[in-house]
Short mmCIF file of N, CA and C in Angstrom, two decimals:
data_model
loop_
_atom_site.label_atom_id
_atom_site.label_comp_id
_atom_site.label_asym_id
_atom_site.label_seq_id
_atom_site.Cartn_x
_atom_site.Cartn_y
_atom_site.Cartn_z
N MET A 1 -99.81 -53.07 22.24
CA MET A 1 -99.59 -52.31 21.33
C MET A 1 -99.82 -51.41 20.14
N ALA A 2 -100.62 -50.52 21.53
CA ALA A 2 -100.18 -49.00 21.35
C ALA A 2 -99.82 -47.99 21.57
N LEU A 3 -99.06 -48.74 22.81
CA LEU A 3 -97.61 -48.66 23.27
C LEU A 3 -97.00 -48.28 23.51
N LYS A 4 -96.41 -49.88 22.12
CA LYS A 4 -95.44 -50.14 21.28
C LYS A 4 -95.34 -49.13 20.64
N GLY A 5 -95.79 -49.17 20.05
CA GLY A 5 -96.37 -48.19 18.90
C GLY A 5 -95.74 -46.75 19.45
N ARG A 6 -96.41 -46.43 19.61
CA ARG A 6 -95.97 -45.03 21.08
C ARG A 6 -94.15 -44.94 21.21
N GLN A 7 -93.74 -46.06 22.09
CA GLN A 7 -92.89 -46.11 22.03
C GLN A 7 -91.46 -46.11 21.37
N HIS A 8 -91.74 -46.55 19.92
CA HIS A 8 -91.60 -47.15 18.63
C HIS A 8 -90.78 -45.41 18.20
N ARG A 9 -92.00 -44.88 17.42
CA ARG A 9 -92.08 -43.32 17.54
C ARG A 9 -91.46 -42.73 18.53
N ARG A 10 -91.30 -43.10 19.13
CA ARG A 10 -90.27 -41.81 19.92
C ARG A 10 -89.25 -42.28 19.95
N GLY A 11 -88.76 -43.77 20.20
CA GLY A 11 -87.40 -43.65 19.63
C GLY A 11 -86.71 -43.59 18.32
N SER A 12 -87.42 -43.61 17.65
CA SER A 12 -87.35 -43.07 15.97
C SER A 12 -87.01 -41.61 15.91
N PHE A 13 -88.13 -41.70 16.88
CA PHE A 13 -88.10 -38.98 16.85
C PHE A 13 -87.01 -38.87 17.18
N ILE A 14 -86.26 -40.07 18.49
CA ILE A 14 -85.36 -39.36 18.91
C ILE A 14 -84.39 -39.47 18.21
N LEU A 15 -83.93 -41.36 17.36
CA LEU A 15 -83.10 -40.73 16.76
C LEU A 15 -82.87 -40.53 15.46
N ALA A 16 -83.82 -39.51 15.29
CA ALA A 16 -83.77 -38.62 13.97
C ALA A 16 -83.05 -37.72 14.69
N THR A 17 -84.03 -37.35 15.94
CA THR A 17 -83.29 -35.78 16.52
C THR A 17 -81.75 -36.04 16.59
N ILE A 18 -80.83 -36.77 16.71
CA ILE A 18 -79.28 -36.68 17.20
C ILE A 18 -79.56 -36.23 15.71
N ALA A 19 -79.84 -37.89 14.94
CA ALA A 19 -78.75 -37.78 13.46
C ALA A 19 -79.07 -36.32 12.94
N MET A 20 -80.20 -35.16 12.97
CA MET A 20 -81.02 -33.87 12.32
C MET A 20 -80.04 -33.55 13.22
N ILE A 21 -79.60 -33.74 14.03
CA ILE A 21 -79.19 -32.58 15.09
C ILE A 21 -78.07 -32.50 14.97
N SER A 22 -76.86 -33.60 14.22
CA SER A 22 -75.73 -33.74 13.89
C SER A 22 -75.14 -33.12 13.36
N ILE A 23 -76.19 -33.25 12.29
CA ILE A 23 -75.34 -32.85 11.23
C ILE A 23 -75.89 -31.65 10.94
N SER A 24 -76.66 -30.32 11.37
CA SER A 24 -77.32 -29.59 11.48
C SER A 24 -75.59 -28.21 12.19
N ALA A 25 -75.71 -29.11 13.27
CA ALA A 25 -74.72 -28.33 15.37
C ALA A 25 -73.35 -28.55 14.26
N CYS A 26 -73.26 -29.98 13.66
CA CYS A 26 -71.83 -29.33 13.00
C CYS A 26 -70.74 -28.16 12.47
N GLY A 27 -69.23 -27.98 13.22
CA GLY A 27 -68.78 -26.67 13.25
C GLY A 27 -69.90 -25.05 14.56
N VAL A 28 -70.79 -25.33 15.18
CA VAL A 28 -71.63 -23.78 15.74
C VAL A 28 -70.12 -23.16 16.63
N MET A 29 -69.36 -25.26 17.64
CA MET A 29 -68.83 -23.75 18.38
C MET A 29 -67.41 -25.03 17.37
N GLY A 30 -67.42 -26.19 17.11
CA GLY A 30 -65.89 -26.57 16.66
C GLY A 30 -65.88 -27.28 17.19
N ASP A 31 -64.34 -28.28 16.67
CA ASP A 31 -63.34 -28.92 17.56
C ASP A 31 -61.97 -28.39 17.63
N SER A 32 -62.00 -26.93 17.08
CA SER A 32 -61.15 -25.55 17.04
C SER A 32 -61.31 -25.14 18.34
N SER A 33 -60.18 -24.66 19.18
CA SER A 33 -58.93 -23.72 19.82
C SER A 33 -58.95 -22.51 19.60
N ALA A 34 -59.20 -22.44 18.60
CA ALA A 34 -58.24 -21.15 17.35
C ALA A 34 -58.99 -20.14 18.06
N ASN A 35 -60.31 -19.66 17.98
CA ASN A 35 -60.55 -18.35 19.20
C ASN A 35 -60.09 -18.29 20.51
N ASP A 36 -59.60 -19.15 20.76
CA ASP A 36 -58.23 -19.11 22.51
C ASP A 36 -57.71 -20.11 22.53
N PRO A 37 -56.22 -19.13 22.55
CA PRO A 37 -55.11 -20.15 22.39
C PRO A 37 -54.58 -20.89 23.68
N ALA A 38 -55.49 -20.40 24.71
CA ALA A 38 -55.46 -21.38 25.80
C ALA A 38 -57.37 -21.75 26.11
N PRO A 39 -57.11 -22.89 25.80
CA PRO A 39 -58.48 -23.15 26.71
C PRO A 39 -58.62 -22.97 28.53
N GLU A 40 -59.70 -23.23 28.70
CA GLU A 40 -60.31 -22.76 30.14
C GLU A 40 -60.15 -24.54 31.01
N VAL A 41 -59.55 -24.69 31.96
CA VAL A 41 -59.39 -25.59 32.61
C VAL A 41 -60.42 -25.76 33.53
N HIS A 42 -60.79 -27.56 32.79
CA HIS A 42 -62.43 -27.51 34.30
C HIS A 42 -62.34 -29.03 33.43
N ASP A 43 -62.67 -29.34 35.38
CA ASP A 43 -63.03 -31.29 35.35
C ASP A 43 -63.72 -31.00 34.47
N VAL A 44 -63.74 -32.27 33.91
CA VAL A 44 -65.12 -32.58 33.09
C VAL A 44 -66.57 -33.17 33.42
N ASP A 45 -66.34 -33.76 35.13
CA ASP A 45 -68.09 -33.99 35.94
C ASP A 45 -68.33 -31.77 36.36
N ASP A 46 -67.00 -31.18 35.99
CA ASP A 46 -68.57 -29.70 35.89
C ASP A 46 -68.10 -29.20 35.86
N ALA A 47 -67.87 -29.62 33.68
CA ALA A 47 -68.54 -29.25 32.42
C ALA A 47 -69.36 -29.98 32.73
N ARG A 48 -69.47 -30.82 32.59
CA ARG A 48 -71.11 -31.49 32.68
C ARG A 48 -72.08 -31.50 33.25
N ASN A 49 -72.22 -30.20 34.62
CA ASN A 49 -73.03 -29.85 35.09
C ASN A 49 -73.39 -28.81 35.10
N ALA A 50 -72.16 -28.59 34.33
CA ALA A 50 -72.66 -26.45 33.78
C ALA A 50 -74.10 -26.22 32.61
N ALA A 51 -73.67 -27.99 31.53
CA ALA A 51 -74.35 -27.97 30.28
C ALA A 51 -75.52 -28.43 30.89
N LYS A 52 -75.56 -29.88 31.92
CA LYS A 52 -76.99 -29.78 32.70
C LYS A 52 -78.07 -28.12 33.52
N GLY A 53 -77.17 -27.27 33.78
CA GLY A 53 -77.47 -26.42 34.09
C GLY A 53 -77.97 -25.13 32.83
N LEU A 54 -77.10 -25.44 32.72
CA LEU A 54 -77.06 -24.57 30.99
C LEU A 54 -78.91 -24.60 29.93
N SER A 55 -79.11 -26.39 29.93
CA SER A 55 -80.12 -26.05 29.17
C SER A 55 -80.99 -27.04 29.81
N SER A 56 -80.93 -26.60 31.13
CA SER A 56 -82.28 -26.22 32.47
C SER A 56 -82.56 -24.79 32.10
N GLN A 57 -82.20 -24.54 31.63
CA GLN A 57 -82.29 -22.90 31.79
C GLN A 57 -82.29 -21.80 30.55
N ILE A 58 -82.19 -23.77 29.10
CA ILE A 58 -82.83 -23.08 27.62
C ILE A 58 -84.48 -24.44 27.52
N LEU A 59 -84.85 -24.97 28.68
CA LEU A 59 -85.36 -26.37 28.91
C LEU A 59 -87.04 -24.60 29.36
N ASP A 60 -85.78 -24.23 30.83
CA ASP A 60 -87.20 -22.32 30.96
C ASP A 60 -88.01 -21.43 30.20
N ALA A 61 -86.73 -21.56 29.68
CA ALA A 61 -86.29 -20.28 28.69
C ALA A 61 -88.28 -21.04 27.57
N ILE A 62 -87.68 -21.95 27.04
CA ILE A 62 -88.72 -23.10 26.17
C ILE A 62 -89.83 -22.69 27.05
N ASP A 63 -90.57 -23.16 27.90
CA ASP A 63 -91.65 -22.87 28.89
C ASP A 63 -92.63 -23.37 28.42
N LEU A 64 -92.33 -25.02 27.90
CA LEU A 64 -93.50 -25.71 27.69
C LEU A 64 -93.49 -26.97 28.22
N LYS A 65 -94.86 -28.03 28.95
CA LYS A 65 -94.44 -28.60 29.35
C LYS A 65 -94.75 -30.00 28.08
N GLY A 66 -93.98 -30.93 28.03
CA GLY A 66 -94.00 -32.41 26.88
C GLY A 66 -92.73 -32.67 27.18
N LYS A 67 -92.78 -33.69 26.84
CA LYS A 67 -92.20 -34.41 27.31
C LYS A 67 -90.92 -34.63 26.57
N THR A 68 -89.48 -34.90 27.30
CA THR A 68 -88.09 -34.33 27.13
C THR A 68 -87.45 -35.94 26.65
N SER A 69 -85.70 -36.23 26.04
CA SER A 69 -85.66 -37.19 25.56
C SER A 69 -84.17 -37.31 27.25
N GLU A 70 -84.06 -37.93 27.05
CA GLU A 70 -83.07 -38.42 29.08
C GLU A 70 -81.38 -38.35 28.78
N PRO A 71 -80.79 -38.87 27.77
CA PRO A 71 -79.56 -38.78 27.64
C PRO A 71 -78.85 -37.39 27.87
N GLY A 72 -77.84 -37.72 28.80
CA GLY A 72 -77.46 -36.17 29.72
C GLY A 72 -76.50 -36.11 28.89
N PRO A 73 -75.48 -35.21 29.08
CA PRO A 73 -74.46 -34.57 28.73
C PRO A 73 -73.02 -35.56 28.66
N GLY A 74 -72.78 -34.99 27.13
CA GLY A 74 -71.22 -36.18 27.41
C GLY A 74 -70.16 -35.97 26.79
N ALA A 75 -68.87 -35.99 26.59
CA ALA A 75 -67.84 -35.59 26.49
C ALA A 75 -67.59 -36.47 25.15
N SER A 76 -66.20 -35.83 25.20
CA SER A 76 -65.59 -36.31 23.25
C SER A 76 -63.49 -36.00 23.48
N ARG A 77 -63.48 -36.27 23.26
CA ARG A 77 -61.61 -35.69 23.20
C ARG A 77 -61.75 -34.44 21.76
N CYS A 78 -60.83 -33.74 21.48
CA CYS A 78 -60.81 -32.81 20.58
C CYS A 78 -59.84 -33.04 19.74
N GLU A 79 -59.21 -32.71 18.41
CA GLU A 79 -58.91 -33.14 18.07
C GLU A 79 -57.32 -32.82 18.19
N GLU A 80 -56.99 -31.07 18.51
CA GLU A 80 -56.38 -30.86 19.16
C GLU A 80 -54.66 -30.69 19.94
N ASP A 81 -55.85 -31.52 21.22
CA ASP A 81 -55.35 -32.49 21.76
C ASP A 81 -55.99 -33.50 22.79
N PRO A 82 -55.81 -34.69 22.12
CA PRO A 82 -56.48 -35.31 22.54
C PRO A 82 -57.05 -36.30 23.92
N LYS A 83 -55.57 -36.27 24.83
CA LYS A 83 -55.26 -36.54 25.68
C LYS A 83 -56.05 -35.78 26.20
N HIS A 84 -55.67 -34.28 27.00
CA HIS A 84 -56.39 -33.69 27.67
C HIS A 84 -56.53 -32.67 27.59
N LEU A 85 -57.58 -32.24 26.16
CA LEU A 85 -59.01 -31.78 25.70
C LEU A 85 -59.81 -32.22 25.30
N TYR A 86 -61.48 -31.63 25.52
CA TYR A 86 -62.24 -31.49 25.60
C TYR A 86 -63.15 -31.31 25.43
N LYS A 87 -64.18 -31.80 24.69
CA LYS A 87 -66.27 -30.57 25.16
C LYS A 87 -66.63 -31.01 24.94
N ILE A 88 -68.06 -30.82 25.66
CA ILE A 88 -69.06 -31.11 25.99
C ILE A 88 -70.08 -31.41 25.35
N ARG A 89 -70.99 -32.06 24.76
CA ARG A 89 -72.10 -31.86 23.94
C ARG A 89 -73.72 -32.56 24.88
N HIS A 90 -74.73 -31.48 24.39
CA HIS A 90 -75.72 -31.88 24.69
C HIS A 90 -77.53 -32.26 23.97
N LEU A 91 -77.26 -33.04 23.90
CA LEU A 91 -78.63 -33.26 22.40
C LEU A 91 -78.97 -33.90 23.68
N TRP A 92 -80.59 -33.28 23.01
CA TRP A 92 -81.89 -32.93 23.55
C TRP A 92 -83.06 -32.98 22.79
N SER A 93 -84.37 -33.47 23.33
CA SER A 93 -85.43 -33.01 22.11
C SER A 93 -86.66 -32.08 23.30
N LEU A 94 -87.66 -31.91 22.99
CA LEU A 94 -88.34 -31.29 23.54
C LEU A 94 -89.76 -31.87 22.45
N TRP A 95 -91.03 -33.23 23.26
CA TRP A 95 -92.00 -32.98 21.94
C TRP A 95 -93.33 -33.06 22.81
N GLY A 96 -94.43 -33.42 22.02
CA GLY A 96 -95.47 -33.61 23.33
C GLY A 96 -96.25 -33.17 22.81
N VAL A 97 -96.02 -31.54 21.83
CA VAL A 97 -97.21 -30.44 22.41
C VAL A 97 -97.37 -29.36 21.11
N PRO A 98 -98.75 -29.07 20.88
CA PRO A 98 -99.44 -28.64 19.72
C PRO A 98 -98.34 -27.79 18.81
N GLU A 99 -97.55 -27.63 17.35
CA GLU A 99 -97.34 -27.65 16.96
C GLU A 99 -97.44 -25.32 17.31
N GLN A 100 -97.50 -25.38 17.32
CA GLN A 100 -98.44 -24.21 16.94
C GLN A 100 -97.44 -23.33 18.83
N ASP A 101 -98.01 -23.83 19.65
CA ASP A 101 -96.80 -23.64 21.14
C ASP A 101 -95.40 -23.41 20.96
N MET A 102 -95.01 -24.91 20.10
CA MET A 102 -94.02 -24.35 20.27
C MET A 102 -92.65 -23.96 19.12
N GLU A 103 -93.85 -23.50 17.82
CA GLU A 103 -93.31 -22.20 16.83
C GLU A 103 -93.28 -21.33 18.26
N ARG A 104 -93.99 -20.99 18.44
CA ARG A 104 -94.06 -19.82 19.60
C ARG A 104 -93.51 -19.98 21.12
N SER A 105 -92.70 -20.66 21.42
CA SER A 105 -91.54 -20.61 22.71
C SER A 105 -91.11 -20.89 21.41
N MET A 106 -90.83 -21.30 20.65
CA MET A 106 -89.31 -20.45 19.38
C MET A 106 -88.69 -18.80 19.54
N GLU A 107 -90.09 -18.19 19.28
CA GLU A 107 -90.21 -16.33 19.54
C GLU A 107 -89.62 -16.53 20.73
N ARG A 108 -91.06 -16.70 21.00
CA ARG A 108 -90.02 -16.61 22.64
C ARG A 108 -88.53 -16.28 23.00
N LEU A 109 -88.29 -17.25 22.94
CA LEU A 109 -86.40 -17.74 22.48
C LEU A 109 -85.60 -17.11 22.40
N LYS A 110 -86.06 -16.04 21.80
CA LYS A 110 -85.76 -15.17 21.26
C LYS A 110 -85.24 -14.33 21.34
N ASP A 111 -86.17 -13.83 22.23
CA ASP A 111 -86.64 -12.70 23.13
C ASP A 111 -85.70 -13.09 24.60
N GLU A 112 -85.81 -14.70 25.31
CA GLU A 112 -85.78 -14.30 26.22
C GLU A 112 -84.00 -14.82 26.14
N LEU A 113 -83.38 -16.42 25.89
CA LEU A 113 -81.89 -16.57 25.14
C LEU A 113 -81.92 -14.75 25.84
N PRO A 114 -81.46 -14.13 25.32
CA PRO A 114 -79.86 -12.78 25.44
C PRO A 114 -80.56 -12.12 26.82
N LYS A 115 -81.94 -12.14 27.66
CA LYS A 115 -81.39 -12.20 29.16
C LYS A 115 -80.94 -12.71 29.86
N ARG A 116 -80.59 -13.72 29.88
CA ARG A 116 -80.21 -15.05 30.17
C ARG A 116 -78.89 -15.14 30.27
N GLY A 117 -78.23 -13.91 28.99
CA GLY A 117 -76.28 -13.81 28.86
C GLY A 117 -76.39 -14.73 27.96
N TRP A 118 -76.85 -14.72 26.26
CA TRP A 118 -76.51 -15.64 25.40
C TRP A 118 -76.22 -14.56 24.41
N LYS A 119 -75.82 -15.01 23.06
CA LYS A 119 -75.84 -13.68 22.01
C LYS A 119 -76.91 -14.76 21.25
N VAL A 120 -77.51 -13.31 21.07
CA VAL A 120 -78.31 -14.68 19.16
C VAL A 120 -77.38 -14.74 18.00
N ALA A 121 -77.14 -15.00 17.91
CA ALA A 121 -75.90 -15.56 16.17
C ALA A 121 -77.17 -15.75 14.82
N SER A 122 -77.88 -15.89 14.87
CA SER A 122 -79.19 -16.55 13.82
C SER A 122 -79.90 -17.01 14.78
N TYR A 123 -81.62 -16.19 12.96
CA TYR A 123 -82.58 -17.16 13.60
C TYR A 123 -83.13 -16.97 12.59
N GLY A 124 -83.80 -17.77 11.84
CA GLY A 124 -85.11 -17.86 10.95
C GLY A 124 -84.92 -19.81 10.07
N ARG A 125 -85.47 -19.51 9.33
CA ARG A 125 -85.35 -20.73 8.82
C ARG A 125 -83.94 -21.54 8.19
N ASP A 126 -83.98 -22.45 8.50
CA ASP A 126 -83.01 -23.15 7.99
C ASP A 126 -83.14 -23.39 5.97
N LYS A 127 -81.95 -23.82 5.78
CA LYS A 127 -82.30 -25.13 4.96
C LYS A 127 -82.39 -26.38 2.97
N SER A 128 -83.21 -26.83 4.57
CA SER A 128 -83.77 -28.18 4.14
C SER A 128 -85.23 -27.58 4.18
N VAL A 129 -85.39 -28.30 3.55
CA VAL A 129 -86.79 -28.80 2.63
C VAL A 129 -87.78 -28.18 2.83
N ALA A 130 -87.66 -28.54 4.39
CA ALA A 130 -88.77 -28.50 5.69
C ALA A 130 -88.93 -26.65 5.84
N LYS A 131 -87.40 -26.21 5.67
CA LYS A 131 -87.85 -24.98 5.99
C LYS A 131 -88.03 -24.62 7.41
N ASN A 132 -87.16 -25.47 8.62
CA ASN A 132 -87.36 -25.28 10.53
C ASN A 132 -86.57 -24.77 10.03
N LEU A 133 -87.33 -23.65 11.29
CA LEU A 133 -86.74 -22.21 12.39
C LEU A 133 -86.00 -22.75 13.84
N GLU A 134 -84.86 -21.40 12.90
CA GLU A 134 -84.20 -23.12 13.92
C GLU A 134 -82.90 -21.26 13.71
N MET A 135 -82.91 -21.38 15.83
CA MET A 135 -81.80 -20.53 16.57
C MET A 135 -80.23 -20.61 16.40
N ILE A 136 -79.25 -20.27 16.62
CA ILE A 136 -77.41 -20.18 16.60
C ILE A 136 -77.62 -19.22 17.74
N ALA A 137 -77.08 -19.68 19.58
CA ALA A 137 -76.78 -18.45 19.79
C ALA A 137 -75.76 -18.84 20.81
N GLU A 138 -75.01 -18.25 21.56
CA GLU A 138 -73.71 -18.42 22.33
C GLU A 138 -73.71 -17.21 23.63
N SER A 139 -72.79 -18.27 24.61
CA SER A 139 -72.91 -18.04 25.42
C SER A 139 -70.98 -17.57 25.76
N THR A 140 -70.84 -17.02 25.62
CA THR A 140 -69.02 -16.46 26.23
C THR A 140 -68.57 -16.81 27.11
N LYS A 141 -69.17 -16.29 28.52
CA LYS A 141 -69.31 -16.06 30.10
C LYS A 141 -69.08 -17.55 30.04
N PHE A 142 -69.96 -19.29 29.44
CA PHE A 142 -68.70 -20.16 29.47
C PHE A 142 -69.11 -21.34 29.22
N LYS A 143 -68.92 -19.98 27.66
CA LYS A 143 -68.33 -21.21 26.11
C LYS A 143 -69.80 -21.89 26.29
N PHE A 144 -69.79 -21.92 26.06
CA PHE A 144 -70.94 -23.20 24.86
C PHE A 144 -71.86 -22.28 23.76
N SER A 145 -71.93 -22.65 22.55
CA SER A 145 -73.56 -22.59 22.31
C SER A 145 -74.04 -23.65 22.25
N VAL A 146 -75.64 -22.53 21.48
CA VAL A 146 -76.51 -24.16 21.10
C VAL A 146 -77.17 -23.84 19.88
N ASN A 147 -77.68 -24.80 19.47
CA ASN A 147 -78.54 -24.73 18.62
C ASN A 147 -79.80 -25.21 17.88
N ILE A 148 -80.66 -24.85 18.75
CA ILE A 148 -82.12 -24.70 18.39
C ILE A 148 -83.09 -25.30 17.47
N THR A 149 -83.67 -26.22 17.08
CA THR A 149 -85.22 -26.16 15.68
C THR A 149 -85.88 -26.26 16.30
N PHE A 150 -86.65 -26.32 15.62
CA PHE A 150 -88.05 -26.61 16.07
C PHE A 150 -88.36 -27.61 13.93
N MET A 151 -87.94 -28.93 14.01
CA MET A 151 -88.92 -29.49 13.64
C MET A 151 -90.32 -28.91 13.20
N ASP A 152 -91.13 -28.97 12.92
CA ASP A 152 -92.29 -29.08 11.39
C ASP A 152 -92.86 -30.28 11.41
N LYS A 153 -93.59 -30.60 11.77
CA LYS A 153 -94.40 -31.83 10.83
C LYS A 153 -95.14 -31.35 9.61
N ARG A 154 -95.34 -30.73 10.04
CA ARG A 154 -96.65 -29.67 8.97
C ARG A 154 -95.78 -29.15 8.22
N ARG A 155 -94.56 -29.12 8.31
CA ARG A 155 -93.97 -27.80 6.25
C ARG A 155 -93.07 -29.74 5.98
N SER A 156 -92.97 -30.85 6.55
CA SER A 156 -91.88 -31.63 6.64
C SER A 156 -92.56 -32.82 5.20
N SER A 157 -91.91 -33.30 4.66
CA SER A 157 -93.00 -34.75 3.96
C SER A 157 -92.37 -35.64 4.34
N GLU A 158 -93.54 -36.42 3.60
CA GLU A 158 -93.92 -38.14 3.91
C GLU A 158 -93.19 -38.55 4.86
N GLU A 159 -92.00 -38.21 4.16
CA GLU A 159 -90.21 -39.29 3.99
C GLU A 159 -90.22 -39.06 5.50
N THR A 160 -89.53 -37.28 5.87
CA THR A 160 -89.06 -36.89 6.83
C THR A 160 -90.83 -36.64 7.32
N ALA A 161 -91.24 -37.54 7.77
CA ALA A 161 -92.15 -36.95 9.33
C ALA A 161 -92.12 -37.97 9.38
N ALA A 162 -92.31 -39.79 8.43
CA ALA A 162 -92.12 -41.15 9.03
C ALA A 162 -90.11 -41.65 10.15
N ARG A 163 -89.71 -40.58 9.25
CA ARG A 163 -88.18 -40.58 9.93
C ARG A 163 -87.86 -39.96 10.88
N ALA A 164 -89.01 -39.17 11.52
CA ALA A 164 -88.96 -38.95 12.48
C ALA A 164 -90.48 -38.94 13.63
N GLY A 165 -91.10 -39.96 13.08
CA GLY A 165 -92.33 -40.85 13.69
C GLY A 165 -92.76 -39.28 13.80
N ASN A 166 -94.03 -39.18 12.48
CA ASN A 166 -94.69 -37.61 12.42
C ASN A 166 -94.82 -36.98 13.67
N ALA A 167 -93.17 -37.12 14.96
CA ALA A 167 -93.78 -36.16 15.75
C ALA A 167 -92.78 -34.87 15.31
N SER A 168 -93.57 -33.44 14.89
CA SER A 168 -92.66 -32.37 15.79
C SER A 168 -92.48 -32.72 17.07
N GLY A 169 -91.19 -31.63 16.94
CA GLY A 169 -90.50 -30.97 18.15
C GLY A 169 -89.91 -30.32 18.29
N ILE A 170 -89.07 -29.48 19.42
CA ILE A 170 -87.94 -29.51 19.29
C ILE A 170 -86.10 -30.05 19.54
N MET A 171 -85.58 -30.14 18.13
CA MET A 171 -84.24 -30.40 19.20
C MET A 171 -82.64 -29.14 19.34
N VAL A 172 -82.86 -30.16 20.83
CA VAL A 172 -81.17 -28.84 21.16
C VAL A 172 -79.77 -29.48 21.01
N ASP A 173 -79.25 -28.66 20.93
CA ASP A 173 -77.95 -29.44 20.60
C ASP A 173 -77.31 -27.86 21.50
N LEU A 174 -76.43 -28.14 22.47
CA LEU A 174 -75.82 -27.32 23.62
C LEU A 174 -74.26 -28.95 23.06
N VAL A 175 -73.42 -27.38 22.66
CA VAL A 175 -71.84 -28.06 22.81
C VAL A 175 -70.99 -26.87 23.07
N SER A 176 -69.87 -27.28 23.64
CA SER A 176 -68.68 -26.45 24.51
C SER A 176 -67.59 -26.72 23.29
N ALA A 177 -67.06 -25.36 24.27
CA ALA A 177 -65.58 -24.62 23.44
C ALA A 177 -64.62 -26.31 23.99
N CYS A 178 -62.88 -25.42 23.07
CA CYS A 178 -62.55 -27.64 24.25
C CYS A 178 -61.97 -26.59 26.01
N PHE A 179 -62.45 -28.14 26.14
CA PHE A 179 -60.83 -27.62 27.53
C PHE A 179 -60.35 -28.31 27.36
N ARG A 180 -60.12 -27.83 28.86
CA ARG A 180 -58.46 -28.39 29.17
C ARG A 180 -59.24 -29.24 30.84
N VAL A 181 -58.44 -30.25 30.40
CA VAL A 181 -58.90 -31.29 32.76
C VAL A 181 -58.40 -30.04 33.44
N PRO A 182 -57.48 -30.75 33.84
CA PRO A 182 -56.24 -30.73 35.10
C PRO A 182 -55.36 -30.96 35.10
N ASP A 183 -54.54 -30.18 35.34
CA ASP A 183 -52.92 -30.80 34.92
C ASP A 183 -52.78 -32.50 36.26
N GLY A 184 -52.24 -32.86 35.67
CA GLY A 184 -52.10 -34.69 36.33
C GLY A 184 -53.44 -35.46 35.78
N LYS A 185 -54.32 -35.38 34.99
CA LYS A 185 -54.90 -36.26 34.33
C LYS A 185 -55.43 -35.88 33.47
N SER A 186 -56.33 -36.93 32.90
CA SER A 186 -55.26 -36.97 31.40
C SER A 186 -58.12 -37.09 31.18
N VAL A 187 -57.59 -37.09 29.52
CA VAL A 187 -59.10 -37.62 29.77
C VAL A 187 -59.94 -38.83 29.01
N ASP A 188 -58.73 -39.59 29.87
CA ASP A 188 -59.41 -41.43 29.09
C ASP A 188 -59.78 -41.36 30.79
N GLN A 189 -59.91 -40.76 31.50
CA GLN A 189 -60.17 -41.60 33.22
C GLN A 189 -61.74 -40.52 33.48
N TYR A 190 -61.85 -39.63 32.48
CA TYR A 190 -63.32 -39.76 32.60
C TYR A 190 -63.63 -40.47 31.92
#
């Protein structure tokens, strides 16, 4: 019975994580390729592998041994040309370690990610009631942005904490610019 309760809380936490990150990350890199009039050409599988590598790099920089969510990166169409343009998004979270460690890890990320080729665009408290600690960073080399949020249950209302399964965690939303599939291929083939 205790295991079922933990699994339910974990599932609730993951669902709340995905919902909150999706809301907060809109526009991190967006669907538009206006800043890059000629999207880079990448096979979808190669772009997914790049996202996995970048997520691993971020996890290494977080440097905590907690639990992480399992889903891998996925591809979605870009509005400008849904047959040939796509972006990669990798939503994941880490939880199961003390809040103080997660808070220190966010501070460490602010210093560590630039050493790994990321430019920190913003760092500080978000506009939510809980005033979560949030970082937005970009990798122009790889054409990805990331929104990393430490959702601290100690700062949340009881209702928010209940939706998150009473667990604090670090939520990561990694999203690419729009890429073009190689000539002769369509997004539908993936």
